[in-house]
Coordinates of C-alpha atoms in Angstrom, one line a residue:
Chain A
M280 CA -27.8 -9.8 6.0
I281 CA -29.3 -6.4 6.9
L282 CA -25.9 -5.3 8.3
Q283 CA -24.2 -6.5 5.2
T284 CA -26.6 -4.5 3.0
V285 CA -26.0 -1.4 5.1
F286 CA -22.2 -1.7 4.9
I287 CA -22.2 -2.4 1.2
G288 CA -24.3 0.7 0.7
L289 CA -22.2 3.0 2.9
F290 CA -18.9 1.9 1.4
G291 CA -20.4 2.2 -2.1
I292 CA -21.6 5.7 -1.4
A293 CA -18.1 6.6 -0.1
A294 CA -16.5 5.1 -3.2
I295 CA -18.8 7.1 -5.6
W296 CA -18.3 10.3 -3.6
F297 CA -14.6 10.1 -3.7
A298 CA -14.7 9.2 -7.4
V299 CA -16.6 12.4 -8.0
V300 CA -14.1 14.4 -5.9
V301 CA -11.3 13.1 -8.2
F302 CA -12.7 15.1 -11.1
R303 CA -13.9 18.1 -9.1
T304 CA -10.9 19.2 -7.1
H305 CA -8.3 21.4 -8.6
S306 CA -5.4 20.1 -6.6
M307 CA -3.7 17.2 -8.4
V308 CA -2.4 15.4 -5.3
R309 CA -5.8 15.7 -3.7
S310 CA -7.4 14.1 -6.8
A311 CA -4.9 11.2 -6.8
L312 CA -5.5 10.5 -3.1
A313 CA -9.3 10.9 -3.6
L314 CA -8.9 8.1 -6.2
L315 CA -7.0 6.1 -3.6
F316 CA -9.7 6.5 -1.0
S317 CA -12.4 5.6 -3.6
Q318 CA -10.6 2.4 -4.4
A319 CA -10.0 1.7 -0.8
A320 CA -13.6 2.1 -0.1
L321 CA -14.2 -0.4 -2.8
G322 CA -11.8 -2.7 -1.0
A323 CA -13.8 -2.3 2.2
M324 CA -17.0 -3.1 0.2
F325 CA -15.3 -6.4 -0.9
L326 CA -14.6 -7.1 2.8
A327 CA -18.3 -6.5 3.5
M328 CA -19.1 -8.9 0.7
Q329 CA -17.0 -11.6 2.5
A330 CA -14.3 -11.6 -0.1
E331 CA -11.5 -11.2 2.4
F332 CA -8.4 -11.8 0.2
L333 CA -9.6 -9.7 -2.6
G334 CA -10.5 -6.8 -0.3
V335 CA -7.2 -6.8 1.4
L336 CA -5.4 -7.1 -1.9
Q337 CA -7.3 -4.2 -3.4
I338 CA -6.6 -2.0 -0.3
M339 CA -2.8 -2.9 -0.5
M340 CA -2.3 -2.5 -4.3
M341 CA -4.2 0.7 -4.6
A342 CA -2.1 2.5 -2.0
T343 CA 1.0 2.1 -4.0
E344 CA -0.6 2.6 -7.4
M345 CA -2.3 5.8 -6.6
S346 CA 0.6 7.3 -4.7
I347 CA 2.8 6.7 -7.8
M348 CA 0.1 8.4 -9.8
A349 CA 0.3 11.4 -7.4
I350 CA 4.0 11.8 -8.1
F351 CA 3.5 11.6 -11.8
M352 CA 0.8 14.2 -11.7
V353 CA 3.1 16.6 -9.7
M354 CA 5.8 15.9 -12.3
F355 CA 3.7 16.5 -15.4
M356 CA 1.2 19.1 -14.5
M357 CA 1.7 22.9 -14.8
D358 CA -0.3 23.7 -11.7
P359 CA -0.2 20.6 -9.3
G360 CA -1.4 22.5 -6.3
G361 CA -4.4 23.8 -8.0
L362 CA -3.9 27.3 -6.7
G363 CA -4.5 28.9 -10.1
G364 CA -7.9 27.3 -10.4
M365 CA -7.3 26.4 -14.1
D366 CA -10.0 24.6 -16.0
M367 CA -8.7 21.4 -17.4
T368 CA -11.7 19.9 -19.1
H369 CA -13.0 19.9 -22.6
Q370 CA -16.1 18.7 -24.4
K371 CA -17.9 18.9 -21.1
R372 CA -21.5 18.5 -22.3
G373 CA -20.6 15.4 -24.5
S374 CA -18.8 13.7 -21.7
Q375 CA -21.5 14.4 -19.2
A376 CA -24.0 12.9 -21.6
A377 CA -21.8 9.9 -22.2
G378 CA -21.2 9.3 -18.6
V379 CA -24.9 9.5 -17.7
I380 CA -25.9 7.3 -20.7
G381 CA -23.2 4.8 -19.8
A382 CA -24.3 4.7 -16.1
F383 CA -27.9 4.3 -17.0
A384 CA -27.2 1.6 -19.6
A385 CA -25.3 -0.4 -17.0
L386 CA -28.0 0.3 -14.4
G387 CA -30.7 -0.9 -16.8
V388 CA -28.9 -4.1 -17.5
A389 CA -28.3 -4.7 -13.8
F390 CA -31.9 -4.1 -12.8
L391 CA -33.8 -5.6 -15.8
A392 CA -31.9 -8.8 -16.2
G393 CA -33.1 -11.7 -14.1
W394 CA -30.2 -12.8 -11.9
G395 CA -32.0 -15.7 -10.2
S396 CA -31.9 -16.2 -6.5
P397 CA -28.7 -15.0 -4.7
A398 CA -26.6 -17.4 -2.7
A399 CA -27.1 -17.0 1.0
T400 CA -23.9 -18.6 2.2
V401 CA -20.3 -18.4 1.0
P402 CA -17.3 -20.6 1.8
G403 CA -15.2 -19.4 4.7
P404 CA -12.1 -17.3 4.0
Q405 CA -9.7 -20.2 4.6
E406 CA -11.6 -22.3 2.1
Q407 CA -11.8 -19.3 -0.4
L408 CA -8.0 -18.9 -0.3
R409 CA -7.5 -22.6 -0.9
G410 CA -10.0 -22.7 -3.7
L411 CA -8.5 -19.6 -5.3
G412 CA -5.0 -21.1 -5.1
L413 CA -6.1 -24.4 -6.6
D414 CA -7.9 -22.6 -9.3
L415 CA -4.9 -20.5 -10.2
M416 CA -2.6 -23.6 -10.3
E417 CA -5.0 -25.9 -12.1
R418 CA -7.8 -24.6 -14.3
S419 CA -6.8 -21.0 -14.8
M420 CA -3.0 -21.6 -14.8
L421 CA -2.6 -20.8 -18.4
I422 CA -4.5 -17.5 -18.0
F423 CA -2.4 -16.6 -15.0
E424 CA 0.8 -17.4 -16.7
T425 CA -0.3 -15.2 -19.6
A426 CA -0.9 -12.4 -17.2
G427 CA 2.7 -12.8 -15.9
V428 CA 4.2 -12.8 -19.3
T429 CA 2.1 -9.7 -20.1
I430 CA 3.4 -7.9 -17.1
L431 CA 6.9 -8.7 -18.2
A432 CA 6.3 -7.4 -21.7
A433 CA 4.6 -4.3 -20.3
M434 CA 7.5 -3.6 -18.0
I435 CA 10.0 -3.9 -20.8
A436 CA 7.8 -1.8 -23.1
A437 CA 7.3 0.9 -20.6
T438 CA 11.0 1.1 -19.7
A439 CA 11.9 1.2 -23.4
V440 CA 9.5 3.9 -24.2
A441 CA 10.5 6.0 -21.2
L442 CA 14.3 5.8 -21.6
A443 CA 15.9 9.0 -22.7
T444 CA 16.9 9.0 -26.3
R445 CA 20.2 10.5 -27.2
S446 CA 18.7 13.4 -29.1
A447 CA 16.4 14.3 -26.1
T448 CA 19.2 14.4 -23.7
K449 CA 21.4 16.5 -26.0
Q450 CA 18.6 19.0 -26.3
E451 CA 18.4 19.3 -22.6
G452 CA 22.1 19.9 -22.4
N453 CA 21.9 22.7 -25.0
D454 CA 19.1 24.5 -23.1
E455 CA 21.2 24.8 -19.9
Chain B
M1029 CA -31.5 -9.9 -3.4
M1030 CA -31.0 -6.3 -2.1
P1031 CA -27.2 -6.3 -1.6
L1032 CA -26.6 -7.6 -5.1
Y1033 CA -28.6 -4.7 -6.6
I1034 CA -26.8 -2.1 -4.4
A1035 CA -23.4 -3.5 -5.4
L1036 CA -24.4 -3.5 -9.2
A1037 CA -25.7 0.0 -8.9
V1038 CA -22.4 1.2 -7.3
G1039 CA -20.5 -0.5 -10.1
A1040 CA -22.7 1.1 -12.8
I1041 CA -22.4 4.6 -11.3
M1042 CA -18.6 4.2 -10.9
F1043 CA -18.5 3.3 -14.5
G1044 CA -20.4 6.4 -15.5
V1045 CA -18.2 8.7 -13.4
G1046 CA -15.1 7.1 -14.8
L1047 CA -16.4 7.5 -18.4
Y1048 CA -17.2 11.2 -17.8
G1049 CA -13.7 11.7 -16.3
A1050 CA -11.9 9.9 -19.1
L1051 CA -13.7 11.8 -21.8
S1052 CA -13.7 15.3 -20.2
Q1053 CA -10.2 15.7 -18.9
T1054 CA -7.4 17.1 -21.1
N1055 CA -4.5 15.7 -19.2
L1056 CA -3.1 12.2 -19.8
V1057 CA -2.8 11.4 -16.2
M1058 CA -6.4 12.5 -15.4
I1059 CA -7.7 10.4 -18.3
M1060 CA -5.9 7.4 -16.8
M1061 CA -7.6 8.1 -13.5
G1062 CA -10.9 8.0 -15.3
V1063 CA -9.9 4.6 -16.7
E1064 CA -9.0 3.4 -13.2
V1065 CA -12.4 4.5 -11.9
M1066 CA -14.1 2.5 -14.7
L1067 CA -12.1 -0.6 -13.9
G1068 CA -13.0 -0.1 -10.3
G1069 CA -16.6 -0.3 -11.3
A1070 CA -15.9 -3.5 -13.2
L1071 CA -14.2 -5.0 -10.1
V1072 CA -17.3 -4.3 -8.0
N1073 CA -19.5 -6.1 -10.5
L1074 CA -17.1 -9.1 -10.5
V1075 CA -17.0 -9.5 -6.8
A1076 CA -20.8 -9.0 -6.5
F1077 CA -21.4 -11.7 -9.1
W1078 CA -19.0 -14.1 -7.4
R1079 CA -20.5 -13.5 -4.0
F1080 CA -24.2 -13.5 -4.7
L1081 CA -24.5 -15.8 -7.7
H1082 CA -21.6 -18.3 -7.8
P1083 CA -19.8 -18.3 -4.4
T1084 CA -18.1 -21.6 -5.0
A1085 CA -16.8 -20.9 -8.5
Y1086 CA -13.3 -19.5 -8.1
P1087 CA -12.6 -18.4 -11.7
G1088 CA -14.4 -15.3 -10.7
Q1089 CA -11.8 -14.4 -8.2
T1090 CA -9.1 -15.3 -10.8
F1091 CA -10.7 -12.8 -13.2
F1092 CA -10.5 -10.2 -10.4
L1093 CA -6.8 -10.7 -10.2
I1094 CA -6.4 -10.4 -13.9
I1095 CA -8.2 -7.1 -14.0
M1096 CA -6.0 -5.9 -11.2
T1097 CA -3.0 -6.8 -13.3
V1098 CA -4.5 -4.8 -16.2
M1099 CA -5.0 -1.7 -13.9
A1100 CA -1.3 -1.9 -13.0
L1101 CA -0.2 -2.4 -16.5
D1102 CA -2.2 0.4 -18.0
M1103 CA -0.6 2.7 -15.4
A1104 CA 2.9 1.4 -16.2
V1105 CA 2.6 1.8 -20.0
G1106 CA 0.7 5.0 -19.7
F1107 CA 3.3 6.6 -17.6
G1108 CA 6.0 5.3 -20.0
V1109 CA 4.2 7.0 -22.9
G1110 CA 3.6 10.1 -20.7
T1111 CA 7.3 10.4 -19.9
A1112 CA 8.3 10.1 -23.5
R1113 CA 5.8 12.7 -24.5
F1114 CA 6.8 15.0 -21.7
R1115 CA 10.4 14.8 -22.8
A1116 CA 9.6 15.5 -26.4
R1117 CA 7.0 18.2 -26.0
G1118 CA 7.2 19.4 -22.4
S1119 CA 3.5 18.7 -21.7
V1120 CA 1.0 15.9 -21.5
E1121 CA -2.0 17.9 -22.5
M1122 CA -3.9 15.8 -24.9
E1123 CA -5.4 18.8 -26.7
E1124 CA -1.9 19.5 -28.0
A1125 CA -1.4 16.0 -29.3
R1126 CA -3.4 16.6 -32.5
E1127 CA -0.3 15.7 -34.7
L1128 CA -0.9 12.1 -33.6
K1129 CA -3.9 12.1 -35.9
G1130 CA -1.7 11.7 -38.9
Chain C
M1432 CA -9.9 -6.5 26.7
T1433 CA -7.3 -8.0 24.3
T1434 CA -7.4 -4.7 22.3
V1435 CA -6.6 -2.7 25.4
L1436 CA -3.8 -5.0 26.3
V1437 CA -2.3 -4.9 22.9
I1438 CA -2.5 -1.1 22.7
V1439 CA -0.9 -0.8 26.1
A1440 CA 1.8 -3.1 25.1
L1441 CA 2.4 -1.0 22.0
L1442 CA 2.6 2.2 24.0
V1443 CA 5.0 0.7 26.5
G1444 CA 7.1 -0.6 23.6
A1445 CA 7.0 2.8 21.9
Y1446 CA 8.2 4.4 25.2
L1447 CA 11.1 1.9 25.4
V1448 CA 12.0 2.5 21.8
A1449 CA 12.1 6.2 22.4
V1450 CA 14.4 5.7 25.4
L1451 CA 16.7 3.5 23.2
E1452 CA 16.6 5.9 20.4
S1453 CA 17.7 8.8 22.6
W1454 CA 20.4 6.6 24.0
T1455 CA 21.8 5.8 20.6
S1456 CA 21.9 9.5 19.7
T1457 CA 23.0 11.1 22.9
G1458 CA 24.8 8.2 24.7
R1459 CA 22.8 8.7 28.0
L1460 CA 20.3 6.3 29.2
S1461 CA 17.5 8.6 30.5
F1462 CA 14.1 7.0 31.3
A1463 CA 12.3 10.3 31.8
S1464 CA 13.4 12.1 28.7
P1465 CA 10.7 10.8 26.2
L1466 CA 8.0 11.7 28.7
L1467 CA 9.4 15.2 29.3
A1468 CA 10.0 15.8 25.6
G1469 CA 6.5 14.7 24.9
L1470 CA 5.0 16.9 27.6
A1471 CA 7.0 19.8 26.3
L1472 CA 5.8 19.3 22.8
V1473 CA 2.2 19.1 23.9
G1474 CA 2.6 22.3 25.8
R1475 CA 4.0 24.2 22.8
E1476 CA 2.1 26.0 20.2
S1477 CA 1.3 23.9 17.1
L1478 CA 1.7 26.1 14.1
V1479 CA -0.1 25.7 10.8
P1480 CA 2.0 26.9 7.8
R1481 CA 0.6 29.4 5.4
K1482 CA -1.3 28.1 2.3
S1483 CA -1.1 24.5 3.6
D1484 CA -3.3 21.8 2.3
R1485 CA -5.2 21.6 5.6
I1486 CA -6.8 18.2 5.3
F1487 CA -3.5 16.4 4.4
F1488 CA -1.7 18.4 7.1
E1489 CA -4.0 17.2 9.8
V1490 CA -4.6 13.7 8.5
G1491 CA -0.9 12.8 7.9
P1492 CA 0.4 12.1 11.4
V1493 CA -2.9 10.4 12.4
L1494 CA -2.9 8.1 9.5
L1495 CA 0.7 7.1 10.3
L1496 CA -0.3 6.1 13.8
V1497 CA -3.5 4.3 12.6
S1498 CA -1.6 2.3 10.0
A1499 CA 1.0 1.2 12.5
V1500 CA -1.6 0.2 15.0
L1501 CA -3.6 -1.6 12.3
A1502 CA -0.6 -3.6 11.2
A1503 CA 0.0 -4.6 14.9
A1504 CA -3.6 -5.7 15.1
V1505 CA -2.9 -9.0 13.3
L1506 CA 0.4 -9.8 15.1
P1507 CA -0.1 -12.3 18.0
L1508 CA 1.9 -11.3 21.2
S1509 CA 1.0 -14.6 22.9
P1510 CA -1.5 -17.4 22.3
G1511 CA -4.9 -15.6 22.2
L1512 CA -3.4 -12.1 22.7
I1513 CA -4.3 -10.8 19.2
I1514 CA -6.9 -8.3 18.2
T1515 CA -8.1 -10.0 15.0
D1516 CA -6.8 -13.3 13.8
L1517 CA -7.5 -12.7 10.1
T1518 CA -7.2 -15.4 7.5
T1519 CA -5.1 -13.2 5.4
G1520 CA -3.0 -11.8 8.3
A1521 CA 0.4 -11.8 6.6
L1522 CA -1.1 -9.9 3.6
F1523 CA -2.9 -7.5 5.9
V1524 CA 0.3 -6.4 7.5
N1525 CA 1.5 -5.4 4.1
A1526 CA -1.7 -3.6 3.3
A1527 CA -1.5 -1.6 6.5
L1528 CA 2.1 -0.7 6.0
A1529 CA 1.4 0.5 2.5
Y1530 CA -0.5 3.3 4.2
V1531 CA 2.6 4.4 6.1
M1532 CA 3.8 5.7 2.7
V1533 CA 0.4 7.4 2.0
A1534 CA 0.6 9.1 5.4
L1535 CA 4.2 10.3 4.7
L1536 CA 3.1 11.6 1.3
M1537 CA 0.3 13.5 2.8
A1538 CA 2.6 14.9 5.6
G1539 CA 5.1 15.9 2.9
W1540 CA 2.6 17.6 0.5
G1541 CA 0.3 19.1 3.2
P1542 CA 2.5 21.8 4.8
D1543 CA 3.6 23.4 1.6
G1544 CA 7.2 23.4 2.4
A1545 CA 10.1 22.4 0.1
Y1546 CA 11.9 20.2 2.5
A1547 CA 8.8 18.4 3.6
M1548 CA 7.8 17.7 0.0
V1549 CA 11.2 16.3 -1.0
G1550 CA 11.1 14.1 2.1
G1551 CA 7.6 12.8 1.2
F1552 CA 8.5 12.0 -2.4
R1553 CA 11.8 10.4 -1.3
F1554 CA 9.8 8.0 0.8
L1555 CA 7.7 7.1 -2.2
G1556 CA 10.9 6.3 -4.1
Q1557 CA 12.0 4.2 -1.2
L1558 CA 8.7 2.3 -1.2
V1559 CA 9.3 1.3 -4.8
G1560 CA 12.5 -0.3 -3.6
Y1561 CA 11.4 -2.1 -0.4
S1562 CA 7.8 -3.1 -1.1
M1563 CA 8.7 -6.0 -3.4
P1564 CA 11.4 -7.7 -1.3
I1565 CA 9.2 -7.4 1.8
V1566 CA 6.3 -9.2 0.2
M1567 CA 8.6 -11.9 -1.4
A1568 CA 10.2 -12.6 1.9
I1569 CA 6.8 -13.0 3.6
V1570 CA 5.9 -15.5 0.8
G1571 CA 8.7 -17.8 1.9
V1572 CA 7.4 -17.7 5.5
A1573 CA 3.8 -18.4 4.4
M1574 CA 5.0 -21.3 2.2
R1575 CA 6.5 -23.0 5.3
A1576 CA 3.5 -22.4 7.5
E1577 CA 1.1 -23.3 4.6
S1578 CA -1.0 -20.5 5.8
L1579 CA -1.3 -16.7 5.9
V1580 CA -2.7 -16.7 9.4
T1581 CA -0.1 -15.2 11.7
T1582 CA -0.8 -17.5 14.7
Q1583 CA -0.2 -20.5 12.4
I1584 CA 3.0 -18.9 11.1
V1585 CA 4.2 -18.8 14.7
E1586 CA 3.1 -22.3 15.4
S1587 CA 5.0 -23.6 12.3
Q1588 CA 8.3 -22.3 14.0
V1589 CA 8.1 -24.4 17.1
T1590 CA 10.9 -26.7 16.1
L1591 CA 13.1 -24.2 14.2
P1592 CA 12.6 -20.5 13.9
N1593 CA 12.5 -19.1 10.3
A1594 CA 15.6 -17.0 10.9
V1595 CA 17.6 -20.2 10.9
Y1596 CA 15.4 -22.0 8.3
Q1597 CA 15.6 -19.3 5.7
P1598 CA 18.4 -16.8 6.7
V1599 CA 18.3 -15.0 3.4
G1600 CA 14.7 -14.2 3.8
F1601 CA 15.3 -13.0 7.3
M1602 CA 18.0 -10.7 6.2
I1603 CA 16.0 -9.2 3.4
F1604 CA 12.9 -8.8 5.6
F1605 CA 15.0 -7.2 8.4
V1606 CA 16.6 -4.6 6.1
A1607 CA 13.3 -3.9 4.4
A1608 CA 11.6 -3.4 7.8
M1609 CA 14.2 -0.9 8.6
A1610 CA 13.4 0.9 5.4
V1611 CA 9.6 0.9 6.2
C1612 CA 10.1 2.7 9.6
F1613 CA 12.8 5.0 8.0
L1614 CA 15.5 4.2 10.6
P1615 CA 19.0 5.6 10.1
P1616 CA 20.6 4.1 7.0
F1617 CA 17.3 4.6 5.2
D1618 CA 16.1 7.8 7.0
L1619 CA 15.8 9.5 3.6
P1620 CA 12.3 11.1 4.3
T1621 CA 13.4 12.8 7.5
A1622 CA 17.2 13.0 6.9
P1623 CA 18.4 15.2 9.8
G1624 CA 21.3 17.4 8.9
E1625 CA 20.3 17.3 5.2
L1626 CA 16.6 18.0 4.9
A1627 CA 16.3 19.6 8.3
G1628 CA 13.7 17.0 9.4
G1629 CA 12.1 16.4 6.1
V1630 CA 8.4 15.4 6.5
M1631 CA 8.6 16.3 10.2
A1632 CA 10.1 19.8 9.5
E1633 CA 6.9 21.7 9.4
Y1634 CA 5.2 20.0 12.3
T1635 CA 5.4 21.6 15.7
G1636 CA 3.6 21.1 19.1
W1637 CA 1.2 18.3 19.6
R1638 CA 1.1 17.4 16.0
L1639 CA 4.9 16.6 16.1
A1640 CA 4.2 14.7 19.3
V1641 CA 1.7 12.5 17.4
M1642 CA 4.1 12.0 14.6
R1643 CA 7.0 11.0 16.9
L1644 CA 4.7 8.6 18.8
A1645 CA 3.5 7.1 15.5
R1646 CA 7.1 6.6 14.4
A1647 CA 8.0 4.8 17.7
V1648 CA 4.9 2.6 17.4
L1649 CA 5.9 1.9 13.8
V1650 CA 9.3 0.7 15.0
V1651 CA 7.6 -1.5 17.6
T1652 CA 5.2 -3.0 15.0
L1653 CA 7.9 -3.8 12.6
A1654 CA 10.1 -5.3 15.3
A1655 CA 7.1 -7.4 16.4
S1656 CA 6.5 -8.5 12.8
V1657 CA 10.1 -9.6 12.5
T1658 CA 9.6 -11.5 15.7
V1659 CA 6.4 -13.2 14.6
F1660 CA 7.5 -14.0 11.0
Y1661 CA 11.1 -15.0 11.7
L1662 CA 12.0 -15.4 15.3
G1663 CA 9.4 -17.8 16.4
G1664 CA 7.1 -15.4 18.1
W1665 CA 6.1 -16.6 21.6
N1666 CA 8.0 -19.9 21.4
G1667 CA 10.7 -20.4 23.9
P1668 CA 11.6 -22.3 27.0
V1669 CA 11.2 -21.3 30.7
L1670 CA 9.7 -17.8 30.3
P1671 CA 6.0 -17.3 29.7
P1672 CA 4.9 -16.7 26.1
W1673 CA 4.3 -12.9 26.3
A1674 CA 7.7 -12.4 28.0
W1675 CA 9.4 -14.1 25.0
T1676 CA 7.6 -11.9 22.5
A1677 CA 8.5 -8.8 24.6
V1678 CA 12.1 -9.7 24.8
K1679 CA 12.5 -10.7 21.2
T1680 CA 10.7 -7.6 20.0
L1681 CA 12.8 -5.3 22.1
A1682 CA 16.0 -7.0 21.0
V1683 CA 15.1 -6.6 17.4
A1684 CA 14.2 -3.0 18.0
A1685 CA 17.5 -2.4 19.7
V1686 CA 19.4 -4.0 16.9
M1687 CA 17.5 -2.0 14.3
L1688 CA 18.2 1.3 16.2
V1689 CA 21.9 0.6 16.9
A1690 CA 22.9 -1.0 13.5
G1691 CA 21.9 2.1 11.6
R1692 CA 24.3 4.3 13.6
Y1693 CA 27.3 2.7 12.0
V1694 CA 26.2 2.9 8.4
P1695 CA 26.3 6.1 6.3
R1696 CA 22.9 7.2 4.9
L1697 CA 22.2 5.7 1.5
R1698 CA 21.5 7.8 -1.5
E1699 CA 18.1 7.3 -3.2
E1700 CA 19.5 5.8 -6.5
H1701 CA 21.9 3.5 -4.7
L1702 CA 19.1 2.3 -2.5
L1703 CA 16.9 1.5 -5.4
A1704 CA 19.7 -0.1 -7.4
W1705 CA 20.5 -2.3 -4.4
Y1706 CA 17.0 -3.4 -3.8
W1707 CA 16.1 -4.1 -7.4
K1708 CA 19.4 -5.7 -8.5
F1709 CA 20.3 -7.5 -5.3
A1710 CA 17.4 -7.9 -2.9
I1711 CA 14.7 -9.0 -5.3
P1712 CA 16.7 -11.7 -7.0
L1713 CA 17.8 -12.9 -3.6
A1714 CA 14.2 -13.0 -2.4
L1715 CA 13.2 -15.0 -5.5
L1716 CA 16.0 -17.5 -4.8
N1717 CA 14.8 -17.7 -1.2
I1718 CA 11.3 -18.7 -2.4
L1719 CA 12.9 -21.3 -4.7
Y1720 CA 15.1 -22.6 -1.8
V1721 CA 12.1 -22.8 0.6
G1722 CA 10.1 -24.7 -2.0
I1723 CA 12.9 -27.2 -2.7
V1724 CA 13.4 -27.8 1.1
L1725 CA 9.7 -28.3 1.6
I1726 CA 9.4 -30.8 -1.2
A1727 CA 12.5 -32.7 -0.1
G1728 CA 11.2 -32.7 3.5
S1729 CA 7.8 -34.0 2.6
S1730 CA 9.1 -36.7 0.3
S1731 CA 11.6 -38.0 2.8
S1732 CA 8.9 -38.1 5.5
M1733 CA 6.6 -40.0 3.1
S1734 CA 9.2 -42.7 2.4
M1735 CA 10.0 -43.2 6.1

């Protein structure tokens, strides 16, 4: 129990530290990979909380997601290496205030609400996998199916939006 | 009781950091990173509630999967919009997107 | 103890893979050449390019090695010879292999060189192609074993290895595994002769030695995973279990290394088109096929 507390705390601090690094570094690739390590630290935290499947899933998904983010940042930004030291923030005060207020509101709810006594034991990983699978295929099947259809819709929508229109490609041809 | 509070605190602080990032950055991709950090905080809370309050109720884990789907989807659609915007205007700086105000 | 044994096995495997690889490229079977080349690399100066992203430059090769070893940690070499028998073993292999791409991206971006960066981003594009088929192929394997535990996956193949049970999945997994360890038809990130070494171009001295070692370990890991998931792992007559794993793994590695020599290097867009239009539908059909076979098998055994 003490070991679990220590590990949750350590990985939590790592996750927060990397999340702060995301917005403090000037190099875009660094900030994308800092986000990746923040999310991977969260995955390690889930492992410490004995949610084995979720932790491994988080670690796996985030590697791909954040690397793709890195390539888009390099594509879209003027200064991806951050060598110019450009300031890319606006409304700093307001957002700092919003961030602090948001965090404190969430902290307040977390610490003031009565959560009751925590469960001491959890089912083993094998049982968890089985329970999750049965839940997905029985009670939550409709929700899961909806998620699948949403993925399909989003894929089509994203491709349709990102496809080059005829006028855009013609403009590029004229520039050359 | 201690681990639950630590996990919830991590979730809350991640949410705050993400909110700051999403509001303060001018670039579309950085704003999406802020959103991802916020969703990460939400994931921590979900797992903490599942582990410490209802370890035998699996809809909590299902909810986790749904949020993970949402994270992937917001990236896909966001990058689609970003690509279209970049093609049309040559930048994804949101300060320059004032004409979207209408 | 098991950890030490597995790591020694990986190193020996990497050495043999290096011997095989030099044989496929030079035509001479020299058992000393990898050791001599390694020693020479360690002795040379390891340059750091100007204006490099120092953290990524240092971390890249090490992360490549770590992810390859982590993926091998859940693969059983013989009954009991496994570092951790995770409940989500088959998923964990994928999670560890995803970091191969992160390592190459770091190694590509870090040294601030054009060829290296093109190589790193090419591998990212390659990942978009291979990651889906490899996961879907593993789904078929896990369905038959009714478990994600790698030892149970091996035990489910006592009667019939998965390569015969689901040949389509085997082919998809094999090709995708070759893409993961960027062997010749898929060696877009390194691309000798076109990118001048790609992600490895800016590395010299002991850093290059680490990177080459990591690549050889990665080949061994993927060959071992093909063995575990599709060729029945340690199952086999006469020989002891560890010997069967070793023989199968080396055979798979040899086929991977030799096969690529006779195929021209694929272009990025052709690779993606083939993976998305061909391999993913096939992998889905494979899942459907395995499901049908499983249901038919269980109903016939119930009626008997």
